XYZ file of C-alpha atoms in Angstrom:
262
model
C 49.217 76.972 -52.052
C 48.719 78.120 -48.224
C 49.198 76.280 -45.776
C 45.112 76.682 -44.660
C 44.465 75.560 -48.586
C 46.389 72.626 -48.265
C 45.509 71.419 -44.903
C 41.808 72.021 -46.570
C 42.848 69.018 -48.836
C 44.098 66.421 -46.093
C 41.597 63.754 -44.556
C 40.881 64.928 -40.924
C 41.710 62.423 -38.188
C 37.700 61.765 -37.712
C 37.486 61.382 -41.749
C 40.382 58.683 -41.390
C 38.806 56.964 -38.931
C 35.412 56.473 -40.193
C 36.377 56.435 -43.457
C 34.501 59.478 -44.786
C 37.212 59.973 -47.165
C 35.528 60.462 -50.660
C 37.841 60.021 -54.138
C 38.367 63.185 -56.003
C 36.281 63.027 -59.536
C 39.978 62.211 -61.540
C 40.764 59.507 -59.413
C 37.333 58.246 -60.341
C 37.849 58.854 -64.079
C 41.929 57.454 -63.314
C 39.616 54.196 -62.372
C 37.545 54.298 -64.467
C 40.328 53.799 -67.221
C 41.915 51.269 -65.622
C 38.943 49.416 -65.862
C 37.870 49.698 -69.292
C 41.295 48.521 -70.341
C 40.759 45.084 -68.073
C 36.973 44.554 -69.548
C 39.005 44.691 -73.480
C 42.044 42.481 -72.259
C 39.160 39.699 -70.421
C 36.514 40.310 -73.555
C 39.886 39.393 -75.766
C 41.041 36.676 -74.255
C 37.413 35.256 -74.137
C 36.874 35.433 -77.948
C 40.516 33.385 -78.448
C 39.615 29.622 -79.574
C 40.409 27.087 -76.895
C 42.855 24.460 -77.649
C 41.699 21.690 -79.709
C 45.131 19.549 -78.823
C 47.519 18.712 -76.370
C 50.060 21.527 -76.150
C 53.538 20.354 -75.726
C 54.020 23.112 -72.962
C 51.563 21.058 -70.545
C 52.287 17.379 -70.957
C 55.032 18.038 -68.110
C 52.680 18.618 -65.670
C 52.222 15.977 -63.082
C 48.313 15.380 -63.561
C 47.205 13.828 -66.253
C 43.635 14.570 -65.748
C 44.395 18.123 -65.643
C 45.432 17.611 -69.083
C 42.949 15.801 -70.153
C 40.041 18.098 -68.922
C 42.301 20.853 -70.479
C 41.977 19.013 -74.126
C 38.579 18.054 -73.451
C 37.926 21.533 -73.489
C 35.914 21.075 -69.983
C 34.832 24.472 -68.344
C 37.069 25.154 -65.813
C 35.643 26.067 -62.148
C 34.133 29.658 -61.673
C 35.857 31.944 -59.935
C 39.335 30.669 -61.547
C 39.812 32.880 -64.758
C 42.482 34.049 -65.258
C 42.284 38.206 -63.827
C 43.221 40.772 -66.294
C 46.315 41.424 -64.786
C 47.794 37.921 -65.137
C 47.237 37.974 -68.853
C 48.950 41.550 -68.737
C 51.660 39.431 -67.322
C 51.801 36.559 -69.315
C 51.962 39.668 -72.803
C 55.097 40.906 -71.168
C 56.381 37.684 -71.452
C 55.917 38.281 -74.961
C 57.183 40.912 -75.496
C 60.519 40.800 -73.427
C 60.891 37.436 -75.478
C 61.689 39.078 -78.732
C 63.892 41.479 -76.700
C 65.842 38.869 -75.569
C 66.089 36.868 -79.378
C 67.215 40.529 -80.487
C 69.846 40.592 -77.769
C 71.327 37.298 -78.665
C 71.238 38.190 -82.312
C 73.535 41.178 -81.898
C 75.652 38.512 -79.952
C 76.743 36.962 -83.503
C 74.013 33.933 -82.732
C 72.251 32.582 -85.948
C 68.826 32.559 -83.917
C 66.043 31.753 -86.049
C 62.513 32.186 -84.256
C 60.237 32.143 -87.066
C 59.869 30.530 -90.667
C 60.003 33.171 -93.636
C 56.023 33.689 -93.730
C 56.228 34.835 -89.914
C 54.869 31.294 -88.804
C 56.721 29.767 -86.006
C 58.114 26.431 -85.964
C 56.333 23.633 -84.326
C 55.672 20.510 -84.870
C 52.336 17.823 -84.547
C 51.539 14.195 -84.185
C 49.125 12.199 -83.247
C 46.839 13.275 -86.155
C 46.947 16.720 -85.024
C 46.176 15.909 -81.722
C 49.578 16.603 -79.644
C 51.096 19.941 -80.722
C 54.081 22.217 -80.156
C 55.818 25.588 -81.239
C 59.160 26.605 -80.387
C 60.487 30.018 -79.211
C 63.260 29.284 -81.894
C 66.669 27.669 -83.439
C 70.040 28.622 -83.296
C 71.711 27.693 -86.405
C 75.721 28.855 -85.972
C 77.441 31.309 -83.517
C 80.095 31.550 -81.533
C 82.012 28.625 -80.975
C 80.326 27.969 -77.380
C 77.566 25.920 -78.294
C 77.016 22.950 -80.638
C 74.470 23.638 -83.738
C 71.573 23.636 -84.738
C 70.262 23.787 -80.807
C 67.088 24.356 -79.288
C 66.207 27.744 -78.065
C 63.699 27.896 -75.192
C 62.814 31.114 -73.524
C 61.026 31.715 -70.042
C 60.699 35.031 -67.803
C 60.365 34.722 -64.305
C 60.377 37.166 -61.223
C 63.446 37.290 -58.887
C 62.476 34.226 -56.333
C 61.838 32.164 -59.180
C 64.571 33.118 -61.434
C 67.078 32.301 -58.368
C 65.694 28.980 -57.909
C 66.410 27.821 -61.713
C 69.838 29.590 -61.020
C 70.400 27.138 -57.762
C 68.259 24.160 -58.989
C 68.889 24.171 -63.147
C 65.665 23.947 -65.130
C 65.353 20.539 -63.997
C 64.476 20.746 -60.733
C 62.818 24.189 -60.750
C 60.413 23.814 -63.092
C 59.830 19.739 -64.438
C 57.246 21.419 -66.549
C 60.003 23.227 -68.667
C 62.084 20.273 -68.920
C 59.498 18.000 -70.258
C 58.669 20.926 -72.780
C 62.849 20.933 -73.822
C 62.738 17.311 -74.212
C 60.219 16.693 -76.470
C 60.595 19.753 -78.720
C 63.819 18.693 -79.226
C 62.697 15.184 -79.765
C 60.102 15.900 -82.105
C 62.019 18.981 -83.828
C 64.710 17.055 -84.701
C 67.271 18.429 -82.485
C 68.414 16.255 -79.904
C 72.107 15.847 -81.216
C 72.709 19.055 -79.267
C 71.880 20.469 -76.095
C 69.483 23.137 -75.851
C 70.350 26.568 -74.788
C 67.043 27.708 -71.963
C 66.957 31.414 -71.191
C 65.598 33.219 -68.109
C 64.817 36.567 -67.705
C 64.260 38.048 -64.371
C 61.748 40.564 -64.864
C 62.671 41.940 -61.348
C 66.668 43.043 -62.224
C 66.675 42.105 -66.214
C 69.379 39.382 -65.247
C 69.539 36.352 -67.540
C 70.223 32.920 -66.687
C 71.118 30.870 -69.623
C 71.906 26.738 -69.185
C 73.003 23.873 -71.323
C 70.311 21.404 -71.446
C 71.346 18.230 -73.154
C 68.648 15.795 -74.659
C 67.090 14.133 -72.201
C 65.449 10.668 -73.827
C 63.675 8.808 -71.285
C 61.777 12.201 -70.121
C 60.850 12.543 -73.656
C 59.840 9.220 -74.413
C 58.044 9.138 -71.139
C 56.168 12.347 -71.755
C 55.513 11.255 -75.519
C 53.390 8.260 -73.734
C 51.890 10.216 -71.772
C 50.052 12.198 -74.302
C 49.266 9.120 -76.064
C 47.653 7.735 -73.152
C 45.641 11.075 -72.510
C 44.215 10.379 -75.907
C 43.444 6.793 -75.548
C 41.660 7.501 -72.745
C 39.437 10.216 -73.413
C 38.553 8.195 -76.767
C 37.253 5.171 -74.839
C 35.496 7.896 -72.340
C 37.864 6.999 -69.697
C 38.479 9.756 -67.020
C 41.966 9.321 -65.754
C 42.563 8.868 -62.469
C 43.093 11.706 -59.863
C 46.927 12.845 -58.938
C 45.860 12.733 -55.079
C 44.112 11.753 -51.949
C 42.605 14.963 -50.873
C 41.056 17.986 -52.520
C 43.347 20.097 -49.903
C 46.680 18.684 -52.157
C 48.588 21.258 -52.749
C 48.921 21.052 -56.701
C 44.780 20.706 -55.942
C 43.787 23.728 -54.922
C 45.932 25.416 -57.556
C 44.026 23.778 -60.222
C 41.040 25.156 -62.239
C 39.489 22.144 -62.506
C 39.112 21.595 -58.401
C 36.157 21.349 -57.724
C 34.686 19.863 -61.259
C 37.748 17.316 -60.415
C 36.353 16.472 -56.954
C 32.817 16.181 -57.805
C 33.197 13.410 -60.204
């Protein structure tokens, strides 16, 4: 290419400027793809059946109501979908999980993560109504850990991964440790402590911690399921986490604005 050719190619100053600058017809098509593959991940995730429980993985969460408009399968606010590239996110998870089961299973670790018809273990109460699956069991190993143990998986990007390194899982994410306790309450394994992976999807470094059973946050999250149900059953709305819309855990919420309208 000349030089006259390629200068022929490059945005004048004036084009800059006023923004003149039209995209070539393959960065239109390049587009184009990108958003036919969004439309089939949002279309996909729309046909998936909402929850008809309580999953285990949100009775940590500080608001109960949240919950309970989560279970009473209440629309959540427009505008707060979740975008196509969070669910590309949240499949990555996925997918680096049984990267990381494989990785520990070459480490000499009896990790189970699925029954022998591909199912994965779980348990459910409350007639069906409170729910959980595990991310898997370690059965023997290396003598480093006590067995059978809880395995518990999460990925997280770098600032977030540091702060369960600092904090422990714990701290950093109550959420997660309400999930440990009561899947190893209900699973039958609280003898041992649980073994919680992180993956930092930033630098692929992995943060693993001994979680012991923890049996007042179970307990204490076990009630609080069982009040979510006896309160939607007698058509009881449960009571608001804060003061003001502007809360912080508030605006974060897809239920904001259905939440502060009651």
């Amino acid at each position: 290419m000349t030089d006259q050719q390629e200068n022929s190619t490059k945005p004048t100053l004036s084009q800059q400027v006023l923004g003149l600058l039209q995209p070539s017809p393959f960065e239109v098509k390049a587009e184009q793809i990108r958003e036919a593959i969004d439309a089939a991940i949002l279309a996909n995730h729309e046909q998936k059946p909402r929850r008809a429980y309580i999953g285990a993985s949100s009775l940590g969460d500080e608001c109960s109501r949240k919950i309970q408009y989560r279970y009473m399968n209440i629309p959540i606010d427009e505008g707060k979908e979740f975008p196509a590239r969070t669910l590309r996110i949240f499949a990555l998870g996925h997918i680096l999980e049984d990267e990381i089961a494989a990785m520990i299973k070459n480490a000499g670790f009896d990790l189970r993560t699925s029954k022998k018809d591909g199912s994965q273990f779980g348990f459910s109460v409350a007639d069906d109504q409170i729910k959980g699956h595990i991310d898997g069991v370690i059965c023997g190993g290396p003598d480093v850990l006590s067995y059978p143990c809880l395995w518990e998986c999460k990925t997280a990007n770098d600032k977030k991964f540091n702060e369960f390194v600092r904090k422990g899982v714990a701290a950093a994410n109550p959420v997660y440790a309400a999930q440990i306790a009561l899947y190893q309450a209900y699973m039958d394994l609280s003898d041992n402590p649980a073994l919680f992976t992180v993956y930092n999807k930033n630098t692929s470094e992995l943060y693993f911690e001994i979680v012991p059973f923890n049996a007042e946050l179970a307990q204490r999250t076990s009630d609080k399921g069982v009040n979510i149900l006896t309160a939607t059953k007698a058509n009881d709305i449960l009571p608001r986490i804060a003061q003001s819309q502007d809360f912080f855990a508030c605006k974060m919420c897809e239920f904001q604005q259905t939440c502060w309208s009651e």
